[in-house]
mmCIF file of C-alpha atoms and ligand atoms in Angstrom:
data_model
loop_
_atom_site.group_PDB
_atom_site.id
_atom_site.type_symbol
_atom_site.label_atom_id
_atom_site.label_comp_id
_atom_site.label_asym_id
_atom_site.label_seq_id
_atom_site.Cartn_x
_atom_site.Cartn_y
_atom_site.Cartn_z
ATOM 1 C CA MET A 1 -1.245 4.696 12.006
ATOM 2 C CA VAL A 2 2.486 6.253 11.224
ATOM 3 C CA ASN A 3 4.730 5.843 14.837
ATOM 4 C CA ALA A 4 6.276 9.267 16.457
ATOM 5 C CA GLU A 5 8.436 9.934 14.661
ATOM 6 C CA ASP A 6 6.890 11.828 12.224
ATOM 7 C CA GLY A 7 5.885 14.484 14.131
ATOM 8 C CA GLU A 8 9.398 14.801 15.604
ATOM 9 C CA ARG A 9 10.411 15.690 12.671
ATOM 10 C CA ASP A 10 10.427 19.235 12.644
ATOM 11 C CA TRP A 11 8.689 20.295 9.450
ATOM 12 C CA TYR A 12 7.864 23.674 10.219
ATOM 13 C CA THR A 13 11.704 24.787 9.703
ATOM 14 C CA LYS A 14 13.300 21.233 7.798
ATOM 15 C CA ALA A 15 10.092 20.893 4.839
ATOM 16 C CA GLY A 16 11.571 23.115 1.558
ATOM 17 C CA VAL A 17 8.501 24.833 0.771
ATOM 18 C CA ARG A 18 8.887 26.570 5.197
ATOM 19 C CA ARG A 19 12.987 27.345 4.877
ATOM 20 C CA ASP A 20 14.290 27.250 1.143
ATOM 21 C CA PRO A 21 13.809 30.167 -0.910
ATOM 22 C CA ARG A 22 12.859 30.592 -4.012
ATOM 23 C CA ARG A 23 15.692 29.107 -6.503
ATOM 24 C CA LEU A 24 16.404 31.362 -9.547
ATOM 25 C CA LEU A 25 18.679 30.854 -12.769
ATOM 26 C CA ARG A 26 22.110 32.490 -12.341
ATOM 27 C CA GLU A 27 24.104 34.231 -15.283
ATOM 28 C CA GLU A 28 25.459 30.614 -16.117
ATOM 29 C CA LEU A 29 23.569 30.106 -19.979
ATOM 30 C CA GLY A 30 26.689 31.156 -21.336
ATOM 31 C CA ALA A 31 29.287 29.905 -19.460
ATOM 32 C CA GLY A 32 28.600 26.286 -20.795
ATOM 33 C CA ARG A 33 26.874 24.835 -17.913
ATOM 34 C CA LEU A 34 25.154 22.350 -18.422
ATOM 35 C CA TYR A 35 21.130 21.083 -18.483
ATOM 36 C CA PHE A 36 21.145 18.052 -17.511
ATOM 37 C CA PRO A 37 23.677 15.432 -16.814
ATOM 38 C CA PRO A 38 24.233 13.532 -19.624
ATOM 39 C CA ALA A 39 25.153 10.252 -18.585
ATOM 40 C CA LEU A 40 21.316 10.680 -17.349
ATOM 41 C CA ILE A 41 19.609 11.184 -20.866
ATOM 42 C CA PRO A 42 19.652 7.785 -22.668
ATOM 43 C CA TYR A 43 19.997 9.444 -26.244
ATOM 44 C CA ALA A 44 22.224 11.703 -25.555
ATOM 45 C CA ALA A 45 25.379 9.853 -26.907
ATOM 46 C CA HIS A 46 23.957 8.766 -29.504
ATOM 47 C CA PRO A 47 26.110 8.725 -33.073
ATOM 48 C CA LEU A 48 22.626 10.242 -35.349
ATOM 49 C CA VAL A 49 22.235 13.196 -32.112
ATOM 50 C CA ARG A 50 25.798 14.237 -32.041
ATOM 51 C CA ALA A 51 25.646 14.510 -35.483
ATOM 52 C CA LEU A 52 23.125 17.429 -34.951
ATOM 53 C CA PRO A 53 24.592 20.563 -34.849
ATOM 54 C CA THR A 54 25.757 22.259 -31.064
ATOM 55 C CA GLU A 55 22.980 24.008 -30.946
ATOM 56 C CA ALA A 56 20.191 21.528 -31.304
ATOM 57 C CA GLN A 57 22.243 18.768 -29.294
ATOM 58 C CA GLN A 58 21.417 21.525 -26.211
ATOM 59 C CA ALA A 59 18.023 22.115 -27.116
ATOM 60 C CA LEU A 60 17.290 18.448 -26.696
ATOM 61 C CA ALA A 61 19.278 18.578 -23.287
ATOM 62 C CA ALA A 62 17.077 22.229 -22.057
ATOM 63 C CA ARG A 63 13.666 19.285 -23.019
ATOM 64 C CA HIS A 64 14.644 16.180 -21.618
ATOM 65 C CA LEU A 65 15.330 19.142 -18.232
ATOM 66 C CA PHE A 66 11.680 19.760 -19.558
ATOM 67 C CA GLN A 67 10.419 17.094 -19.625
ATOM 68 C CA TYR A 68 11.835 15.596 -16.462
ATOM 69 C CA LEU A 69 10.244 18.922 -15.118
ATOM 70 C CA GLY A 70 6.705 19.094 -16.411
ATOM 71 C CA PHE A 71 6.369 15.179 -15.631
ATOM 72 C CA THR A 72 7.514 15.641 -11.779
ATOM 73 C CA THR A 73 4.660 19.092 -11.922
ATOM 74 C CA HIS A 74 1.637 17.276 -13.388
ATOM 75 C CA PHE A 75 2.806 13.707 -11.248
ATOM 76 C CA GLU A 76 2.763 15.104 -8.131
ATOM 77 C CA THR A 77 -0.223 17.269 -9.333
ATOM 78 C CA GLU A 78 -2.227 14.981 -10.676
ATOM 79 C CA VAL A 79 -0.998 11.408 -8.921
ATOM 80 C CA VAL A 80 0.683 11.931 -5.348
ATOM 81 C CA ASN A 81 -1.849 14.430 -4.509
ATOM 82 C CA ARG A 82 -4.425 12.819 -5.700
ATOM 83 C CA ALA A 83 -3.890 10.558 -3.398
ATOM 84 C CA THR A 84 -1.906 12.524 -0.181
ATOM 85 C CA GLN A 85 -5.789 14.901 0.105
ATOM 86 C CA ARG A 86 -7.381 11.251 0.584
ATOM 87 C CA ILE A 87 -5.416 10.116 3.700
ATOM 88 C CA ALA A 88 -5.013 13.905 5.048
ATOM 89 C CA THR A 89 -8.942 14.077 5.077
ATOM 90 C CA GLY A 90 -9.517 10.757 5.871
ATOM 91 C CA ARG A 91 -10.971 9.687 2.760
ATOM 92 C CA GLY A 92 -8.602 6.444 1.952
ATOM 93 C CA GLY A 93 -10.694 3.549 3.022
ATOM 94 C CA VAL A 94 -8.982 3.309 6.179
ATOM 95 C CA ASP A 95 -8.934 4.232 9.677
ATOM 96 C CA THR A 96 -6.788 7.127 10.032
ATOM 97 C CA PRO A 97 -5.165 8.673 12.946
ATOM 98 C CA ALA A 98 -4.743 12.665 12.906
ATOM 99 C CA ARG A 99 -0.740 12.724 13.347
ATOM 100 C CA THR A 100 -1.255 10.704 10.102
ATOM 101 C CA ARG A 101 -3.643 13.176 8.497
ATOM 102 C CA LEU A 102 -1.971 16.211 10.005
ATOM 103 C CA ASP A 103 2.287 14.337 7.922
ATOM 104 C CA ALA A 104 0.094 13.807 5.112
ATOM 105 C CA PHE A 105 -1.203 17.626 5.182
ATOM 106 C CA ARG A 106 2.315 18.244 5.070
ATOM 107 C CA ILE A 107 3.279 16.615 2.394
ATOM 108 C CA TYR A 108 0.492 18.159 -0.089
ATOM 109 C CA CYS A 109 2.024 20.787 0.557
ATOM 110 C CA ASP A 110 5.514 20.046 -0.239
ATOM 111 C CA GLU A 111 4.050 18.150 -3.417
ATOM 112 C CA GLY A 112 2.092 21.234 -4.850
ATOM 113 C CA TYR A 113 5.380 23.375 -3.760
ATOM 114 C CA HIS A 114 7.346 20.204 -5.770
ATOM 115 C CA ALA A 115 5.227 21.167 -8.697
ATOM 116 C CA LEU A 116 5.565 24.598 -8.482
ATOM 117 C CA TYR A 117 9.067 25.015 -8.524
ATOM 118 C CA SER A 118 9.406 22.504 -11.144
ATOM 119 C CA PHE A 119 7.796 24.820 -13.104
ATOM 120 C CA ASP A 120 8.886 27.645 -12.106
ATOM 121 C CA VAL A 121 12.538 26.132 -13.420
ATOM 122 C CA VAL A 122 11.058 25.448 -16.430
ATOM 123 C CA ARG A 123 9.769 28.774 -17.502
ATOM 124 C CA GLN A 124 12.447 30.622 -16.025
ATOM 125 C CA ILE A 125 14.971 28.438 -18.129
ATOM 126 C CA ALA A 126 12.901 28.335 -21.182
ATOM 127 C CA ASP A 127 12.833 32.387 -21.245
ATOM 128 C CA ALA A 128 16.108 32.785 -20.878
ATOM 129 C CA SER A 129 17.331 30.545 -22.967
ATOM 130 C CA GLY A 130 14.232 30.253 -25.806
ATOM 131 C CA VAL A 131 13.979 26.829 -26.075
ATOM 132 C CA GLU A 132 10.528 26.355 -24.868
ATOM 133 C CA PRO A 133 9.457 22.847 -24.118
ATOM 134 C CA VAL A 134 7.371 20.669 -26.459
ATOM 135 C CA PRO A 135 3.670 20.722 -26.227
ATOM 136 C CA TYR A 136 3.329 17.597 -23.410
ATOM 137 C CA ASP A 137 0.068 15.574 -22.519
ATOM 138 C CA PHE A 138 0.282 13.634 -18.933
ATOM 139 C CA ALA A 139 -2.937 12.054 -19.684
ATOM 140 C CA PRO A 140 -1.530 9.115 -21.437
ATOM 141 C CA PHE A 141 0.674 7.798 -18.397
ATOM 142 C CA ARG A 142 -1.737 8.582 -15.772
ATOM 143 C CA GLU A 143 -4.224 6.446 -17.954
ATOM 144 C CA ARG A 144 -1.885 3.905 -18.599
ATOM 145 C CA LEU A 145 -0.719 3.768 -14.751
ATOM 146 C CA ASP A 146 -4.861 3.805 -13.232
ATOM 147 C CA ALA A 147 -5.305 0.983 -15.585
ATOM 148 C CA VAL A 148 -3.789 -1.536 -13.695
ATOM 149 C CA GLY A 149 -5.876 -0.601 -10.668
ATOM 150 C CA VAL A 150 -8.825 -0.798 -12.643
ATOM 151 C CA GLU A 151 -7.471 -4.122 -14.097
ATOM 152 C CA ALA A 152 -5.926 -5.372 -11.057
ATOM 153 C CA LEU A 153 -8.783 -3.867 -8.522
ATOM 154 C CA PRO A 154 -12.052 -3.415 -9.287
ATOM 155 C CA GLY A 155 -14.139 -0.777 -8.206
ATOM 156 C CA GLN A 156 -11.761 0.038 -5.645
ATOM 157 C CA PRO A 157 -10.323 3.133 -7.397
ATOM 158 C CA VAL A 158 -8.731 5.017 -3.866
ATOM 159 C CA LEU A 159 -7.344 2.041 -2.788
ATOM 160 C CA ALA A 160 -5.018 1.539 -6.420
ATOM 161 C CA GLN A 161 -4.166 5.193 -5.739
ATOM 162 C CA LEU A 162 -3.181 5.635 -2.641
ATOM 163 C CA LEU A 163 -1.198 1.738 -3.865
ATOM 164 C CA GLN A 164 0.664 4.220 -6.474
ATOM 165 C CA VAL A 165 1.651 6.819 -4.431
ATOM 166 C CA VAL A 166 3.372 4.245 -1.907
ATOM 167 C CA VAL A 167 4.917 2.812 -5.242
ATOM 168 C CA PHE A 168 6.365 6.048 -6.769
ATOM 169 C CA GLU A 169 7.113 7.614 -3.029
ATOM 170 C CA THR A 170 10.037 4.170 -2.319
ATOM 171 C CA LEU A 171 10.974 4.304 -6.202
ATOM 172 C CA VAL A 172 14.359 5.659 -5.718
ATOM 173 C CA THR A 173 15.931 6.807 -9.511
ATOM 174 C CA ALA A 174 19.321 8.205 -9.911
ATOM 175 C CA ILE A 175 17.557 11.470 -10.791
ATOM 176 C CA LEU A 176 17.642 12.722 -7.242
ATOM 177 C CA GLY A 177 21.056 11.603 -6.145
ATOM 178 C CA GLU A 178 22.999 12.411 -9.428
ATOM 179 C CA VAL A 179 22.305 15.777 -10.199
ATOM 180 C CA PRO A 180 23.470 17.594 -7.774
ATOM 181 C CA LYS A 181 26.206 16.095 -7.386
ATOM 182 C CA ASP A 182 26.967 17.161 -11.060
ATOM 183 C CA GLU A 183 29.290 20.863 -10.887
ATOM 184 C CA ARG A 184 28.708 21.357 -14.529
ATOM 185 C CA VAL A 185 24.649 21.061 -14.518
ATOM 186 C CA LEU A 186 22.998 24.587 -13.490
ATOM 187 C CA THR A 187 23.181 25.653 -10.056
ATOM 188 C CA VAL A 188 19.343 26.253 -10.386
ATOM 189 C CA VAL A 189 18.800 22.994 -11.580
ATOM 190 C CA ARG A 190 21.336 21.663 -9.044
ATOM 191 C CA GLN A 191 19.037 23.337 -6.586
ATOM 192 C CA ILE A 192 15.766 22.364 -6.664
ATOM 193 C CA VAL A 193 16.792 18.614 -7.393
ATOM 194 C CA ARG A 194 18.645 18.723 -4.314
ATOM 195 C CA ASP A 195 15.906 20.707 -2.564
ATOM 196 C CA HIS A 196 13.052 18.142 -4.121
ATOM 197 C CA ALA A 197 16.010 15.286 -2.438
ATOM 198 C CA ARG A 198 15.770 15.719 1.019
ATOM 199 C CA ASP A 199 12.332 15.863 1.406
ATOM 200 C CA GLU A 200 11.318 12.943 -0.692
ATOM 201 C CA GLY A 201 13.668 11.124 2.256
ATOM 202 C CA TRP A 202 10.886 12.033 4.472
ATOM 203 C CA HIS A 203 8.064 10.760 2.837
ATOM 204 C CA HIS A 204 9.962 7.897 1.665
ATOM 205 C CA ALA A 205 9.823 6.970 5.459
ATOM 206 C CA PHE A 206 5.970 8.233 5.606
ATOM 207 C CA PHE A 207 4.709 5.884 2.401
ATOM 208 C CA ALA A 208 6.700 2.851 3.614
ATOM 209 C CA ARG A 209 5.094 3.045 7.268
ATOM 210 C CA PHE A 210 1.642 4.452 5.662
ATOM 211 C CA PHE A 211 1.430 0.463 3.564
ATOM 212 C CA ARG A 212 2.818 -1.570 6.564
ATOM 213 C CA GLU A 213 -1.222 -0.427 8.232
ATOM 214 C CA LEU A 214 -2.623 -0.480 5.104
ATOM 215 C CA TRP A 215 -1.231 -4.650 4.022
ATOM 216 C CA ALA A 216 -2.436 -4.778 7.590
ATOM 217 C CA ARG A 217 -5.596 -3.913 7.684
ATOM 218 C CA GLN A 218 -6.610 -6.110 4.186
ATOM 219 C CA SER A 219 -8.108 -9.430 4.131
ATOM 220 C CA ALA A 220 -6.174 -12.861 2.988
ATOM 221 C CA ALA A 221 -8.207 -12.148 -0.769
ATOM 222 C CA GLU A 222 -7.798 -8.414 -0.569
ATOM 223 C CA ARG A 223 -4.154 -8.778 -0.359
ATOM 224 C CA VAL A 224 -3.995 -11.647 -3.144
ATOM 225 C CA ARG A 225 -5.506 -8.996 -5.550
ATOM 226 C CA VAL A 226 -3.474 -5.887 -3.663
ATOM 227 C CA ALA A 227 -0.438 -8.049 -4.440
ATOM 228 C CA ARG A 228 -0.710 -9.262 -7.788
ATOM 229 C CA CYS A 229 -1.587 -5.328 -9.369
ATOM 230 C CA LEU A 230 1.804 -4.279 -7.583
ATOM 231 C CA PRO A 231 4.240 -5.429 -10.257
ATOM 232 C CA GLY A 232 2.326 -3.603 -12.733
ATOM 233 C CA LEU A 233 2.054 -0.366 -10.227
ATOM 234 C CA VAL A 234 6.087 -0.646 -10.389
ATOM 235 C CA ARG A 235 6.392 -1.286 -14.369
ATOM 236 C CA SER A 236 4.336 1.738 -15.153
ATOM 237 C CA SER A 237 5.531 4.201 -12.849
ATOM 238 C CA LEU A 238 9.044 3.465 -13.821
ATOM 239 C CA LEU A 239 9.100 2.230 -18.342
ATOM 240 C CA PRO A 240 10.231 5.736 -20.084
ATOM 241 C CA ASP A 241 7.755 7.245 -21.404
ATOM 242 C CA LEU A 242 9.015 7.443 -24.672
ATOM 243 C CA ARG A 243 6.335 9.740 -26.662
ATOM 244 C CA PRO A 244 8.177 12.724 -25.152
ATOM 245 C CA VAL A 245 11.495 11.983 -26.680
ATOM 246 C CA ARG A 246 10.149 11.437 -29.601
ATOM 247 C CA ALA A 247 8.438 14.920 -30.229
ATOM 248 C CA ALA A 248 12.029 15.681 -28.562
ATOM 249 C CA LEU A 249 14.408 14.697 -31.330
ATOM 250 C CA ALA A 250 11.704 15.652 -33.726
ATOM 251 C CA ALA A 251 12.233 18.884 -33.045
ATOM 252 C CA ALA A 252 15.860 18.765 -32.611
ATOM 253 C CA GLY A 253 15.253 18.080 -37.117
ATOM 254 C CA LEU A 254 15.379 14.198 -36.584
ATOM 255 C CA GLY A 255 13.155 12.900 -39.481
ATOM 256 C CA ALA A 256 11.075 9.929 -38.398
ATOM 257 C CA ALA A 257 12.838 6.928 -39.899
ATOM 258 C CA GLN A 258 16.309 8.575 -37.896
ATOM 259 C CA VAL A 259 13.607 9.093 -34.489
ATOM 260 C CA GLU A 260 12.501 5.422 -34.022
ATOM 261 C CA GLU A 261 16.388 4.384 -34.799
ATOM 262 C CA VAL A 262 17.578 6.635 -32.137
ATOM 263 C CA VAL A 263 14.900 5.307 -30.015
ATOM 264 C CA HIS A 264 15.467 2.086 -30.764
ATOM 265 C CA ASP A 265 19.067 1.901 -29.824
ATOM 266 C CA SER A 266 19.230 4.279 -26.742
ATOM 267 C CA TYR A 267 16.330 2.393 -24.521
ATOM 268 C CA PRO A 268 17.695 -0.947 -24.766
ATOM 269 C CA ARG A 269 15.485 -3.419 -23.267
ATOM 270 C CA ALA A 270 17.592 -5.330 -20.759
ATOM 271 C CA ALA A 271 19.660 -1.965 -19.064
ATOM 272 C CA THR A 272 16.390 -0.341 -19.559
ATOM 273 C CA GLU A 273 14.868 -3.636 -17.079
ATOM 274 C CA ARG A 274 18.135 -3.067 -14.525
ATOM 275 C CA ALA A 275 17.582 0.186 -14.405
ATOM 276 C CA MET A 276 13.881 -0.528 -13.158
ATOM 277 C CA ARG A 277 14.589 -3.259 -10.750
ATOM 278 C CA GLU A 278 17.181 -1.130 -9.435
ATOM 279 C CA ALA A 279 15.588 2.398 -9.004
ATOM 280 C CA ALA A 280 12.424 -0.326 -7.597
ATOM 281 C CA ARG A 281 14.825 -1.883 -4.442
ATOM 282 C CA HIS A 282 13.230 -0.579 -1.766
ATOM 283 C CA ALA A 283 10.178 -1.143 -2.365
ATOM 284 C CA LEU A 284 10.817 -3.917 -3.438
ATOM 285 C CA ARG A 285 12.670 -5.006 -0.009
ATOM 286 C CA LEU A 286 9.801 -3.031 1.829
ATOM 287 C CA PHE A 287 7.163 -5.978 -0.241
ATOM 288 C CA GLU A 288 9.480 -9.050 0.959
ATOM 289 C CA GLU A 289 9.208 -7.510 4.845
ATOM 290 C CA THR A 290 5.144 -6.747 4.968
ATOM 291 C CA GLY A 291 4.787 -10.603 3.423
ATOM 292 C CA VAL A 292 3.824 -9.683 0.411
ATOM 293 C CA LEU A 293 6.057 -11.365 -1.885
ATOM 294 C CA ALA A 294 4.985 -14.128 0.177
ATOM 295 C CA VAL A 295 1.096 -14.475 -0.767
ATOM 296 C CA PRO A 296 0.022 -17.424 -3.554
ATOM 297 C CA GLY A 297 1.099 -15.941 -7.088
ATOM 298 C CA ALA A 298 2.673 -13.085 -5.766
ATOM 299 C CA ARG A 299 6.059 -13.846 -6.263
ATOM 300 C CA ASP A 300 5.032 -15.219 -9.868
ATOM 301 C CA ALA A 301 3.453 -12.412 -10.576
ATOM 302 C CA PHE A 302 7.230 -10.319 -9.897
ATOM 303 C CA LEU A 303 9.196 -12.583 -11.458
ATOM 304 C CA THR A 304 7.263 -12.666 -14.896
ATOM 305 C CA ALA A 305 7.097 -8.560 -14.150
ATOM 306 C CA GLY A 306 10.954 -8.803 -13.913
ATOM 307 C CA LEU A 307 11.483 -7.727 -10.495
ATOM 308 C CA LEU A 308 13.202 -9.772 -9.281
ATOM 309 C CA ALA A 309 15.799 -12.182 -10.238
ATOM 310 C CA GLY A 310 15.429 -14.900 -12.674
ATOM 311 C CA GLY A 311 12.557 -13.148 -13.927
ATOM 312 C CA ALA A 312 11.668 -12.022 -17.571
ATOM 313 C CA GLY A 313 13.610 -9.517 -17.359
ATOM 314 C CA ASP A 314 17.217 -10.766 -17.444
ATOM 315 C CA ASP A 315 17.108 -11.643 -20.801
ATOM 316 C CA PRO A 316 19.905 -10.571 -22.717
HETATM 317 FE FE1 FE2 B 1 7.490 15.246 -4.545
HETATM 318 FE FE1 FE2 B 2 6.969 12.889 -2.237
#
């Protein structure tokens, strides 16, 4: 199924879980280092946020980082590895060669390690800074993602889970590329994001090939349903989860009306849709190349979801 290139990659020496040391927080907290690049915190420059005491603004940035890492911890274990272990154990609903299963086990280890160090760094920074993460419940996000599959692919939860992972692993968000480059950011944060990005480059290639095989095995009727499921999966993977944002803003001392004002102003629809299209461009190219967009109704579904230029997302 997945070709020989994967086997040639020396996972045993190059994967982060095999090669990288435990990343530790250095003595940088009092030295003016940033928790996260301000440009990647949509509400950081909002006047109501800027009017907060410096300490509260710093705690907000720390909690934005904690939120990103907490999301990663949950997503890797509850979504990515839920599907990856099905491929690895040969229960993905398609005939999977041993080579592909071996690679899926390697990815399973990678993702488990990404979850581990994401949680590890949250704890290191929380303990050293005294800023605790706001409690985060991942279940609503996962349920929203699962609901897309239940609706578009009723009775095929495994296929829906495989598609979730194909979509997510072929998305490219700004964070993995931008954080390591920003020398103002805490070294430990830049290190783990860079470590993560390296592994994900390989995962991207694996899941793109996996999707080509999966797609080739679907009947014409299944292809129609899969094609119509994908736009919803892309949207629900990429639209910002605003519940933890509201919780962090409230914890910083903003009142309910101010929280809503900051959220309203900081996540304008056109910019959010643009960022979503940008992050989805590789996934879209994959769907174009494999013929997903040629299936009856597919192009319209992607247009309506704002994932193609000229679609709903182009509204001002
Ligand atoms: Fe990962
Ligand atoms: Fe991954």
